[in-house]
PDB file of C-alpha atoms and ligand atoms in Angstrom:
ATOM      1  CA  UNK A  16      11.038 -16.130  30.227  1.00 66.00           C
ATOM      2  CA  UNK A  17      12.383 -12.713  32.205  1.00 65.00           C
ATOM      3  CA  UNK A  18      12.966 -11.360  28.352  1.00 66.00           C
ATOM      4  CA  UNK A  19       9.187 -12.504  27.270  1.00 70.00           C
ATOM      5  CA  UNK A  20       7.407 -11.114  30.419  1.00 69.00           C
ATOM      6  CA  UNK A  21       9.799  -7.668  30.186  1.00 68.00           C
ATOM      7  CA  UNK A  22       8.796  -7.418  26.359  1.00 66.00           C
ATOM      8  CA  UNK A  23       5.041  -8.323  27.288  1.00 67.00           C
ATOM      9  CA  UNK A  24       4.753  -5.626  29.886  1.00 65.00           C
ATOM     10  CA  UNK A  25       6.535  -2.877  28.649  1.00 67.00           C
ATOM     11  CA  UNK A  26       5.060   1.026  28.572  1.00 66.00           C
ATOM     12  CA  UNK A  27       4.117   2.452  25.048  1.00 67.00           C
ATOM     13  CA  UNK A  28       4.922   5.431  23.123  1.00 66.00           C
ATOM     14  CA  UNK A  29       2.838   5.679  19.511  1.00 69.00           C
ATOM     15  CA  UNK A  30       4.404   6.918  16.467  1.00 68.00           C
ATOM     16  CA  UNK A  31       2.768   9.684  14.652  1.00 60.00           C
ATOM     17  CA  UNK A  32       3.854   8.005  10.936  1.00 60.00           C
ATOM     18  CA  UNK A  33       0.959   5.726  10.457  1.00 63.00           C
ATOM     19  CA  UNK A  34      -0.772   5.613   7.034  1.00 63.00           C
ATOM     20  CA  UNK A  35      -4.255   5.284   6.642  1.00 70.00           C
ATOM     21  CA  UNK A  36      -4.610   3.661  10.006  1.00 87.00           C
ATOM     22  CA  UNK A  37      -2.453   0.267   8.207  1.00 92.00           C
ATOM     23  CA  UNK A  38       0.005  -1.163  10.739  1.00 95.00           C
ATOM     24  CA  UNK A  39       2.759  -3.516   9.584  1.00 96.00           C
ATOM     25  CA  UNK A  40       3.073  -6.735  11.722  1.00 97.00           C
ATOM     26  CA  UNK A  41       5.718  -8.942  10.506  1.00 97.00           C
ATOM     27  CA  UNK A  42       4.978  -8.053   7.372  1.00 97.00           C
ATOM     28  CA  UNK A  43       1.349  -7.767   7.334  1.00 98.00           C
ATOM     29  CA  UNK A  44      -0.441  -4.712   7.069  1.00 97.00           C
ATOM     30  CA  UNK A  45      -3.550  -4.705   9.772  1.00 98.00           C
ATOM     31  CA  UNK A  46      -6.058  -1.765  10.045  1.00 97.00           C
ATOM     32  CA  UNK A  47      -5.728  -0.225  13.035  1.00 96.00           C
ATOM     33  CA  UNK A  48      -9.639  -0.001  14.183  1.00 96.00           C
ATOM     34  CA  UNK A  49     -12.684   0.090  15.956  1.00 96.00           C
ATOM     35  CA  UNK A  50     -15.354  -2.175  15.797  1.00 98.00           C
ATOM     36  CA  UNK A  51     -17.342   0.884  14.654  1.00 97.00           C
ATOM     37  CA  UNK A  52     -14.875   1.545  12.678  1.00 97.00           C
ATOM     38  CA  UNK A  53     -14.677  -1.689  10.940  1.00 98.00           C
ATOM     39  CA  UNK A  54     -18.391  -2.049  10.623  1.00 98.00           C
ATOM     40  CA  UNK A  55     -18.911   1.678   8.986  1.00 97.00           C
ATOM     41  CA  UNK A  56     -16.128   0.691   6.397  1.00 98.00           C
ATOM     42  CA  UNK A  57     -17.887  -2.808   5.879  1.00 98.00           C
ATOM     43  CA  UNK A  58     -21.200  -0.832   5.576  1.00 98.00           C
ATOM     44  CA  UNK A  59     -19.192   0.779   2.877  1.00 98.00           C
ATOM     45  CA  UNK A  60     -18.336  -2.385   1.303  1.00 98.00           C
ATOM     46  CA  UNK A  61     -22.015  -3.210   1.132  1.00 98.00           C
ATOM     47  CA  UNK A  62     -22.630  -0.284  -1.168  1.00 97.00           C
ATOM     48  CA  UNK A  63     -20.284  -0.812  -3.317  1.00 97.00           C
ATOM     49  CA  UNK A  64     -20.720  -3.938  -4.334  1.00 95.00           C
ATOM     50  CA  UNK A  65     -17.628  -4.786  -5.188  1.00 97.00           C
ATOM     51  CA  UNK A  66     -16.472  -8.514  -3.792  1.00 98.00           C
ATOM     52  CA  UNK A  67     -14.241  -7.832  -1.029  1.00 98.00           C
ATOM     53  CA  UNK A  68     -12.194 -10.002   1.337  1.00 98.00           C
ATOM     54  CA  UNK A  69     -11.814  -9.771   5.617  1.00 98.00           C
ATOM     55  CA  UNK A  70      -9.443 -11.244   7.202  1.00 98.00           C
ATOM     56  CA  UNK A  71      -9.705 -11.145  11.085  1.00 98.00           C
ATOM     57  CA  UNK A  72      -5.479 -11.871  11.835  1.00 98.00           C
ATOM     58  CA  UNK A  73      -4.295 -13.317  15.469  1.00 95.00           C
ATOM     59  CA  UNK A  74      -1.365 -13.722  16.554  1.00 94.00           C
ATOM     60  CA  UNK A  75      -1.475 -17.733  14.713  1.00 93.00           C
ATOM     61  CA  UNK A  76      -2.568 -15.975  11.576  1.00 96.00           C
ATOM     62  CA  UNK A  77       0.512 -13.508  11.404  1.00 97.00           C
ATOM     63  CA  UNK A  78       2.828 -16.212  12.660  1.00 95.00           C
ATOM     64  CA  UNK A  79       1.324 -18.657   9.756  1.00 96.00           C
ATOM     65  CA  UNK A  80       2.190 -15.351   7.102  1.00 97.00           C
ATOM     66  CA  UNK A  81       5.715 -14.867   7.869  1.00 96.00           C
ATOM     67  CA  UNK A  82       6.463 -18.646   6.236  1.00 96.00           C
ATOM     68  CA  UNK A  83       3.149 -18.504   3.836  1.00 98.00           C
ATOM     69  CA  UNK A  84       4.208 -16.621   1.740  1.00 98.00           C
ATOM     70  CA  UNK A  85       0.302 -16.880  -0.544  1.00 98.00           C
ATOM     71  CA  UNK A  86      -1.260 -16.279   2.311  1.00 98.00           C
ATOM     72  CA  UNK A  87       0.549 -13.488   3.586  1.00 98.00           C
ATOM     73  CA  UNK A  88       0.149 -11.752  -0.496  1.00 98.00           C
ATOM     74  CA  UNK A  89      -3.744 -12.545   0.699  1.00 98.00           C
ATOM     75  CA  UNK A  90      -3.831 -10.745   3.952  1.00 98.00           C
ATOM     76  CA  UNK A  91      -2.192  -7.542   2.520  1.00 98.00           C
ATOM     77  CA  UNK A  92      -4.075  -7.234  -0.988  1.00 98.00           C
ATOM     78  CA  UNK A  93      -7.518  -7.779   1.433  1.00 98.00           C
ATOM     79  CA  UNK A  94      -9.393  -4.807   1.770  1.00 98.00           C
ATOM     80  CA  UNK A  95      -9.752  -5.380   5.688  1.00 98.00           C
ATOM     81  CA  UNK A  96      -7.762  -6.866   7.937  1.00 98.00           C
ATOM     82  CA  UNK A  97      -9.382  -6.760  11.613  1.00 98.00           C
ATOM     83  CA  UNK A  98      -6.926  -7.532  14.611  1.00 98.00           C
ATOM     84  CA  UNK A  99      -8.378 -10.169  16.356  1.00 95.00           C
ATOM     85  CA  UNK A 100      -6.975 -11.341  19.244  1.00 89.00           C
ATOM     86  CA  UNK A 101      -5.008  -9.846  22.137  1.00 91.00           C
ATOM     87  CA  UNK A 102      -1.317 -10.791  20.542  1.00 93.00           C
ATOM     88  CA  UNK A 103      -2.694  -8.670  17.410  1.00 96.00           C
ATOM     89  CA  UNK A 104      -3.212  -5.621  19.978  1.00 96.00           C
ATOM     90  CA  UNK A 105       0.321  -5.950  21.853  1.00 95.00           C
ATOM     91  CA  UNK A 106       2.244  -6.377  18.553  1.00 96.00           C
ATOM     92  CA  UNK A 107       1.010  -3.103  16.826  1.00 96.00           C
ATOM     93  CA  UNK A 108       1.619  -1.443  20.796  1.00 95.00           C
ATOM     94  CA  UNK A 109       4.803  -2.917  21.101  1.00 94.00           C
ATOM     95  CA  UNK A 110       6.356  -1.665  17.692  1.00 94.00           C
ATOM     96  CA  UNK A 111       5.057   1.973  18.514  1.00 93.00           C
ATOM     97  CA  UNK A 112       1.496   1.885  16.998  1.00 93.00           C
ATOM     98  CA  UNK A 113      -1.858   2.798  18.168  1.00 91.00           C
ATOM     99  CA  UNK A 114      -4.557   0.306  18.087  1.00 94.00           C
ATOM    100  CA  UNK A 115      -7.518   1.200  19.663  1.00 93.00           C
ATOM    101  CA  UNK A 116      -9.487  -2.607  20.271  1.00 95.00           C
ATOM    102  CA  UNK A 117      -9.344  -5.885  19.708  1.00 95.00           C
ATOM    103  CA  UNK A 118     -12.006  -6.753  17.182  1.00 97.00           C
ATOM    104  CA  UNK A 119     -12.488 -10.517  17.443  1.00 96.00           C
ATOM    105  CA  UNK A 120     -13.915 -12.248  14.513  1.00 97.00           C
ATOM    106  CA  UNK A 121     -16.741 -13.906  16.195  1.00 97.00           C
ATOM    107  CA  UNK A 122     -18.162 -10.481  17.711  1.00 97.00           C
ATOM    108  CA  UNK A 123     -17.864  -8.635  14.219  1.00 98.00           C
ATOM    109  CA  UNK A 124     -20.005 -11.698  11.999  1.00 98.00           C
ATOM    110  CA  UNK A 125     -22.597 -11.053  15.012  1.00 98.00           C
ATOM    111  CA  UNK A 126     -22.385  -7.304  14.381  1.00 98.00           C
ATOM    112  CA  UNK A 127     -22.873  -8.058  11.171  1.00 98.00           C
ATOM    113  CA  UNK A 128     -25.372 -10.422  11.311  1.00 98.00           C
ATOM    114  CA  UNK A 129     -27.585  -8.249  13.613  1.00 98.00           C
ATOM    115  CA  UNK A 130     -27.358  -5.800  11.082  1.00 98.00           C
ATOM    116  CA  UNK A 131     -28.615  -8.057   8.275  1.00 98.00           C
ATOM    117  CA  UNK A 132     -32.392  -8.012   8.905  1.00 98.00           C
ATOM    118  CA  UNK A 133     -32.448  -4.356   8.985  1.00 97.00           C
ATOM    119  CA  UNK A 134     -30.743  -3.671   5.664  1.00 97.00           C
ATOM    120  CA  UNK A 135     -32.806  -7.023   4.119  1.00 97.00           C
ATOM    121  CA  UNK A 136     -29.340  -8.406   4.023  1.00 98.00           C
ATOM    122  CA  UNK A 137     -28.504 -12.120   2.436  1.00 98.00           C
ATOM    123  CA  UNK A 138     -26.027 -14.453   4.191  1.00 98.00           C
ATOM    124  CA  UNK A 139     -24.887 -17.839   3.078  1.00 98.00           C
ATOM    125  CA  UNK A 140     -22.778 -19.912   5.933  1.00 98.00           C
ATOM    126  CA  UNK A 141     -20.277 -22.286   4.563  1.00 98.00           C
ATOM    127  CA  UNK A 142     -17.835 -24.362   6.419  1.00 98.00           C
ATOM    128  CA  UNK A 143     -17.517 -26.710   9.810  1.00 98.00           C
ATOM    129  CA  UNK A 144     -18.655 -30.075  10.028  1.00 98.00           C
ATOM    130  CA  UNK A 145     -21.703 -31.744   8.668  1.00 98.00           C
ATOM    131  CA  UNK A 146     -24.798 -29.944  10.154  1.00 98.00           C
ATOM    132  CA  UNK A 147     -22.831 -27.388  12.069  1.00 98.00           C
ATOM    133  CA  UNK A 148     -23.892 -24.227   9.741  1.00 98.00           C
ATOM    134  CA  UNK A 149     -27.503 -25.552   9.937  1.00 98.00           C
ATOM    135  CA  UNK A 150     -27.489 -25.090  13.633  1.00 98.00           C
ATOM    136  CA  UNK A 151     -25.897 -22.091  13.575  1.00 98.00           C
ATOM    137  CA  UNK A 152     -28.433 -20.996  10.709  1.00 98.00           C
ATOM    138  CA  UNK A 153     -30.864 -21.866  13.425  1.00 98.00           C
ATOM    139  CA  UNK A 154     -29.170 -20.339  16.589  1.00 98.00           C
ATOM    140  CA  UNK A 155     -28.986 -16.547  14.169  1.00 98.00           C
ATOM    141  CA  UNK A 156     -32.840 -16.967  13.186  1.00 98.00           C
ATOM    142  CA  UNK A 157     -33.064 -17.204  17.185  1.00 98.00           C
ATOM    143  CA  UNK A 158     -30.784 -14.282  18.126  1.00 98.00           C
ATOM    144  CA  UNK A 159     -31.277 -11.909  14.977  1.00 98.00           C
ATOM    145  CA  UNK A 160     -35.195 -11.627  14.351  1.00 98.00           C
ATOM    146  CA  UNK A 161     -36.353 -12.011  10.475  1.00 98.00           C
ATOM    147  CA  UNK A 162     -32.306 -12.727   9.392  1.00 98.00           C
ATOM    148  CA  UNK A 163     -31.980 -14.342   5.775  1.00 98.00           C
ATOM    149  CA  UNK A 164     -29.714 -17.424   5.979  1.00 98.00           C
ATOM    150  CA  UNK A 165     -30.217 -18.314   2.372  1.00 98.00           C
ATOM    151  CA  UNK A 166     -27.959 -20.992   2.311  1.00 98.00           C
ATOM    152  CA  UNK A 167     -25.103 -23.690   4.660  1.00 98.00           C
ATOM    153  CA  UNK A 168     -22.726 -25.815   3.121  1.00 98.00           C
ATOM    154  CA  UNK A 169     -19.928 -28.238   5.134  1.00 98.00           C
ATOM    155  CA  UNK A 170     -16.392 -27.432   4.980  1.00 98.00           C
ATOM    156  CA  UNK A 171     -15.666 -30.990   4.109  1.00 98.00           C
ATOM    157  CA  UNK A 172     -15.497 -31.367   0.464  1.00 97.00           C
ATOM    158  CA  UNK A 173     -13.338 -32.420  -2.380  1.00 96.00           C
ATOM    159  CA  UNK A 174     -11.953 -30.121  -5.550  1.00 95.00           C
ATOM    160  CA  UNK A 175     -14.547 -31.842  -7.782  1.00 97.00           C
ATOM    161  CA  UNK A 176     -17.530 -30.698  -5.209  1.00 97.00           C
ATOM    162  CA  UNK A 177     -16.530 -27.359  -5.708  1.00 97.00           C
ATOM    163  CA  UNK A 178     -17.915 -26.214  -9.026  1.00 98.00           C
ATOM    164  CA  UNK A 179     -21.025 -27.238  -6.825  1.00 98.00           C
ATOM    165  CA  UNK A 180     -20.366 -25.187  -3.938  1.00 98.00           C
ATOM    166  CA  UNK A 181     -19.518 -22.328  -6.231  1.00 98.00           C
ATOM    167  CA  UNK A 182     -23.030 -22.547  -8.144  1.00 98.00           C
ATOM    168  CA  UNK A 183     -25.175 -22.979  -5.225  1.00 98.00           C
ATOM    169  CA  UNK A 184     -23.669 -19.824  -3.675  1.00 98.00           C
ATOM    170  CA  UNK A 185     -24.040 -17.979  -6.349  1.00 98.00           C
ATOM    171  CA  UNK A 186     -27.384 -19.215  -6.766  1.00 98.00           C
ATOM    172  CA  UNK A 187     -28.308 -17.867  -3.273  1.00 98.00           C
ATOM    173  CA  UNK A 188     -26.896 -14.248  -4.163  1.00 98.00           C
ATOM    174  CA  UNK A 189     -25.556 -13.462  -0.357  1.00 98.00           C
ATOM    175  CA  UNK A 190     -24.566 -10.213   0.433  1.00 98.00           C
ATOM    176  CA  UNK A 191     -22.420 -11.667   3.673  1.00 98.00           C
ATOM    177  CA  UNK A 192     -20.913 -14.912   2.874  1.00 98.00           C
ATOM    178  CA  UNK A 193     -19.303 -16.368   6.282  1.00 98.00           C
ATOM    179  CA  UNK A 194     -16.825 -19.170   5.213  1.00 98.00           C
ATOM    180  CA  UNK A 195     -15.515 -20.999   8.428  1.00 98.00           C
ATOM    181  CA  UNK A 196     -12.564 -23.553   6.505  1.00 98.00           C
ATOM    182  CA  UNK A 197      -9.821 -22.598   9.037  1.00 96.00           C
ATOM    183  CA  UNK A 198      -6.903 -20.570   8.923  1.00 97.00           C
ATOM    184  CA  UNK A 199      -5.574 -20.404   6.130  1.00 98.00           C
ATOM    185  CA  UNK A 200      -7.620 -22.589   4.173  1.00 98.00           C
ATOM    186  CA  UNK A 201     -10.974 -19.974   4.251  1.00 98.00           C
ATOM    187  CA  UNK A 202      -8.724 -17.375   3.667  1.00 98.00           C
ATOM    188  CA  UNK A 203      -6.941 -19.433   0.424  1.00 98.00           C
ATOM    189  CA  UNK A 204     -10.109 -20.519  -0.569  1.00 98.00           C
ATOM    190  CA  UNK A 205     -12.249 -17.261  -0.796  1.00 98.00           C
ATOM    191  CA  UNK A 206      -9.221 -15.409  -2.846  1.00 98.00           C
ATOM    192  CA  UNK A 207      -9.103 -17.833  -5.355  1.00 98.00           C
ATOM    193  CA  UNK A 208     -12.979 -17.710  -5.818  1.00 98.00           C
ATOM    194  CA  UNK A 209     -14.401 -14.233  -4.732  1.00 97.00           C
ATOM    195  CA  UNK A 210     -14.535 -12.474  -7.750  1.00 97.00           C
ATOM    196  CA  UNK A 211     -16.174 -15.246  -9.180  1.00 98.00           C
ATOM    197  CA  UNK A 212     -18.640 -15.358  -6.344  1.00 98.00           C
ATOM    198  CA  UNK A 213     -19.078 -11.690  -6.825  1.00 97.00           C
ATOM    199  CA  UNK A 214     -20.720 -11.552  -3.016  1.00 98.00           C
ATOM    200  CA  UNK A 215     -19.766  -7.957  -1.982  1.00 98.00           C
ATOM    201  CA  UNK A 216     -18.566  -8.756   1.767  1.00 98.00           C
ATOM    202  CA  UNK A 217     -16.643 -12.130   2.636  1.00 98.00           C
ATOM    203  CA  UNK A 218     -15.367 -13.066   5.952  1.00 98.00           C
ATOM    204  CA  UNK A 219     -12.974 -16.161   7.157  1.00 98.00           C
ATOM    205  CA  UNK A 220     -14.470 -16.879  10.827  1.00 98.00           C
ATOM    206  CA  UNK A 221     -12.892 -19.819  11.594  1.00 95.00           C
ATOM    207  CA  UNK A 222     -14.778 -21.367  14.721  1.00 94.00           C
ATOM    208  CA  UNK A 223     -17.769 -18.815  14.661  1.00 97.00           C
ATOM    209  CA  UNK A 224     -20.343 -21.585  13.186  1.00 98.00           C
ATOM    210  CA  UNK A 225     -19.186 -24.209  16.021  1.00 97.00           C
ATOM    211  CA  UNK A 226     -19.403 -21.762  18.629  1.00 96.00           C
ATOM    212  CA  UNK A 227     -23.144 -20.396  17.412  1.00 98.00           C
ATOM    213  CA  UNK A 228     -23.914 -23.956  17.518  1.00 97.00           C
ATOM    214  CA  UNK A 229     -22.951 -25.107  20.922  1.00 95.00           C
ATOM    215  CA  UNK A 230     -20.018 -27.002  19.774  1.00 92.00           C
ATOM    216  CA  UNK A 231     -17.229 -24.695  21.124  1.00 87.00           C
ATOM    217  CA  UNK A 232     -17.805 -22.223  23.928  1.00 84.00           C
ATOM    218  CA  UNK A 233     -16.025 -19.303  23.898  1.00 85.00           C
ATOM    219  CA  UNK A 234     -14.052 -17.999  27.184  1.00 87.00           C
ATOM    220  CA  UNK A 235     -15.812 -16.379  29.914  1.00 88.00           C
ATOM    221  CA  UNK A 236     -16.173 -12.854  29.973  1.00 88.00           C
ATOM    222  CA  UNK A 237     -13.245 -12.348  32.225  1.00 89.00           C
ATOM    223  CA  UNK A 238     -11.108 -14.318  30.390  1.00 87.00           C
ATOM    224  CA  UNK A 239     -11.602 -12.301  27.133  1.00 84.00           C
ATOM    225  CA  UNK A 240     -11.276  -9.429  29.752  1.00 83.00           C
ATOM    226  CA  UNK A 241      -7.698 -10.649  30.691  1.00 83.00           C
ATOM    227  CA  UNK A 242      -6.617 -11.241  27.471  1.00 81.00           C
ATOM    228  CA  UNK A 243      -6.796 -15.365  28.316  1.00 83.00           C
ATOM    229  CA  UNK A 244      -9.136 -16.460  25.595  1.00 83.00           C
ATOM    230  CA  UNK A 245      -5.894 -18.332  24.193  1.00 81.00           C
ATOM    231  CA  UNK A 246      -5.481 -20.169  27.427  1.00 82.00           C
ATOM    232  CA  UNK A 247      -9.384 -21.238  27.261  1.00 84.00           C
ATOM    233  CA  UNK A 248      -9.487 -22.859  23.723  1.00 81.00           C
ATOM    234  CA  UNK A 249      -6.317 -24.297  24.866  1.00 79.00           C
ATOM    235  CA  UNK A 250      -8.044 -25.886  27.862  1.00 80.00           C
ATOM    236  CA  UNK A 251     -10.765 -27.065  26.080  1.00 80.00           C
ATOM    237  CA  UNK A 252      -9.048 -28.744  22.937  1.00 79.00           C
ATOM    238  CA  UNK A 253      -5.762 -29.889  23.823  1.00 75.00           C
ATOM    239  CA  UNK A 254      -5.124 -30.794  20.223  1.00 75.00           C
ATOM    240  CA  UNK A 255      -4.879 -27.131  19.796  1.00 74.00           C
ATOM    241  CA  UNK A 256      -2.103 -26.607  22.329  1.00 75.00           C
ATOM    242  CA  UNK A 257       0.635 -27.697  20.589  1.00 75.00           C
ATOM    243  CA  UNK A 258      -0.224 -24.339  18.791  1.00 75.00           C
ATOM    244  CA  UNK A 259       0.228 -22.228  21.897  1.00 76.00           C
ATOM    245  CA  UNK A 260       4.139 -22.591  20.997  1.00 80.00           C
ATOM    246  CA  UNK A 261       3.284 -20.316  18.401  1.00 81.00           C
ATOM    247  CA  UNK A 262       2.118 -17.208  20.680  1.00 84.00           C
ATOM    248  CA  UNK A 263       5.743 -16.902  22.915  1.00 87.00           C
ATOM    249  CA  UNK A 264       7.513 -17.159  19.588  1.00 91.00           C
ATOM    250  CA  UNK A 265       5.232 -14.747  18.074  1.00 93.00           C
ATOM    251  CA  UNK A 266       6.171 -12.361  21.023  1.00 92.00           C
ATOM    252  CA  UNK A 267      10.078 -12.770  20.451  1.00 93.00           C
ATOM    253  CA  UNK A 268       9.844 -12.325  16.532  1.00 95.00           C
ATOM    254  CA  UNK A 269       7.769  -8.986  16.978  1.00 95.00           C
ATOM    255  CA  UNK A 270      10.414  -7.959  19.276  1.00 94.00           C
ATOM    256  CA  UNK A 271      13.287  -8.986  17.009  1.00 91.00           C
ATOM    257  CA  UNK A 272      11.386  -7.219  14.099  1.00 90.00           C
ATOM    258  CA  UNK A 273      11.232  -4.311  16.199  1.00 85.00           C
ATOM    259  CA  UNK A 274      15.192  -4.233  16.441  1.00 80.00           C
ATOM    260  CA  UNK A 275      16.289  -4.242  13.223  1.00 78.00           C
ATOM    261  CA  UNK A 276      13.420  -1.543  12.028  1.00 73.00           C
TER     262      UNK A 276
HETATM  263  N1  UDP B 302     -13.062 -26.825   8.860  1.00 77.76           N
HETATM  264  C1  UDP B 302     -13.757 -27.122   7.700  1.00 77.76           C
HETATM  265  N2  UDP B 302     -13.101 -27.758   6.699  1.00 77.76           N
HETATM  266  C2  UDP B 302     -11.797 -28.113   6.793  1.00 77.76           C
HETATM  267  C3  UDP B 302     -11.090 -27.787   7.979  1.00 77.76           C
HETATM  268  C4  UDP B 302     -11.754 -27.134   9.003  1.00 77.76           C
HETATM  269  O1  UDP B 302     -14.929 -26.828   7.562  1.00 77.76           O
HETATM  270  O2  UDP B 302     -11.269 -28.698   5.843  1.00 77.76           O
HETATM  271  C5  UDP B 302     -13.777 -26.113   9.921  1.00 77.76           C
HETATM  272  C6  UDP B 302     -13.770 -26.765  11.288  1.00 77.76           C
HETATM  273  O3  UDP B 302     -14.773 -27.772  11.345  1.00 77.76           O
HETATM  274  C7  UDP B 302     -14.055 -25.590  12.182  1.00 77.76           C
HETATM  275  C8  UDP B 302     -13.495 -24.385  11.426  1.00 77.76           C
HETATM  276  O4  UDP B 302     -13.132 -24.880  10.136  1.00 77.76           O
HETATM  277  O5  UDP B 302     -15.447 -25.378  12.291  1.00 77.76           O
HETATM  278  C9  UDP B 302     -12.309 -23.710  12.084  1.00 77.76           C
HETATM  279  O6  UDP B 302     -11.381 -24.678  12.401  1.00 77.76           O
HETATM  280  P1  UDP B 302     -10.208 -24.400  13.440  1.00 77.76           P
HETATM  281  O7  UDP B 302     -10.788 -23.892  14.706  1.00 77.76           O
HETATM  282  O8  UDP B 302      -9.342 -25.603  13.465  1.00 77.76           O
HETATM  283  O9  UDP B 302      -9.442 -23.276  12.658  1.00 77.76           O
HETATM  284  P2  UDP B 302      -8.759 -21.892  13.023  1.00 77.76           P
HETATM  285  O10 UDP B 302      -9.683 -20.854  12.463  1.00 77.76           O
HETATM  286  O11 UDP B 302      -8.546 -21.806  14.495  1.00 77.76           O
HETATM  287  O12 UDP B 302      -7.489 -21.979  12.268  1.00 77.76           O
END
């Protein structure tokens, strides 16, 4: 405990040997950015046209990649990997690297989404429970004036629904395909099929749809603030606290990474 809250609270000094703003966490290489920053490069993305993959990695996510060893190959060939979450931030400050902001995953699909109408955007929501995407689809026509949801899909399906899935998406032509399956199924899922997809920008959100829809709420202000917004989801599903474990031992293997580098 005196180790954990000495590690957590330490003083940092960055290193000057980053590369293209790519920091390794346990293996992982995250892009040390902005918001702005991640929304000019996925404006970028957009013109291009080229399918591409973001991942938005917390502290679960990197933990998950150091004993998935697919997913981890995922999060490094992706061509943006956002640090979401507070653990995200420490780690990269803790081994000696700047990172300016956290840049959760729900805030960045609303930047996005915001965008959308302006640019005559598509997006296509897939994932969450029956009717969950719907509302959401619903809650984004309310918050994002003239937005094109051109298509929802559950994230409960089996392999032979998925030809389906596939065809109906591609059907829809999204630019902005939001695919809430779940860490690491969304991001498992959306490797194996994005070329075939051929959307240009594609995004694992993970709870985004059930929070848009009133399902989840997401911490207070202050608690995002203070860097508790682990401590709120905890609160509010207890299934999910088992996973806390995963944050203090996140913190030690960071640390121990740090020692032998
Ligand atoms: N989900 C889904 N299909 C699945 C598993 C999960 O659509 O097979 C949805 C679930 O309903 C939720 C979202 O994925 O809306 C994210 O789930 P969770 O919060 O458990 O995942 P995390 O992103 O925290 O790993």
């Amino acid at each position: 405990m005196i180790l954990l809250k000495r590690i957590v609270n330490e003083e940092f000094n960055f290193r000057s040997d980053v590369m293209n703003n790519k920091v390794d966490i346990l293996g992982v290489s995250v892009d040390s950015v902005t918001m702005q920053e991640a929304i000019s490069k996925i404006e970028t993305f957009f013109e291009q046209r080229k399918p591409t993959l973001i991942a938005t990695a917390n502290a679960e996510m990197l933990m998950r990649a150091t004993h998935d060893e697919e997913l981890k190959k995922i999060l490094n060939a992706a061509e943006l990997v956002v640090p979401d979450g507070a653990g995200t931030v420490w780690a990269a400050h803790h081994l000696g690297y700047e990172m300016p902001e956290r840049v959760a995953g729900y805030d960045l699909a609303q930047e996005l989404m915001k965008r959308a109408p302006l640019k005559n955007r598509r997006v296509y929501f897939f994932g969450s429970a029956p009717g969950v995407a719907d509302k959401a689809k619903l809650k984004a026509e309310e918050l994002y004036s003239g937005i094109k949801i051109v298509g929802t899909r559950n994230g409960f399906f089996k392999a032979e629904d998925e030809p389906q899935i596939i065809a109906d998406i591609k059907t829809a032509q999204p630019d902005l395909l939001l695919v809430a399956l779940g860490v690491p199924k969304q991001e498992k899922w959306l490797a194996k099929y994005k070329d075939e997809l051929n959307v240009p920008v594609s995004i694992g959100v993970g709870g985004t749809f059930d929070v848009m829809a009133g399902i989840m709420k997401r911490a207070p202000l202050w608690m995002q603030k203070a860097k508790l917004e682990w401590l709120f989801r905890a609160m509010l599903q207890p299934k999910r606290a088992g996973r806390l474990i995963a944050l203090p031992k996140f913190v030690l293997k960071v640390h121990s990474s740090k020692q032998k580098s």
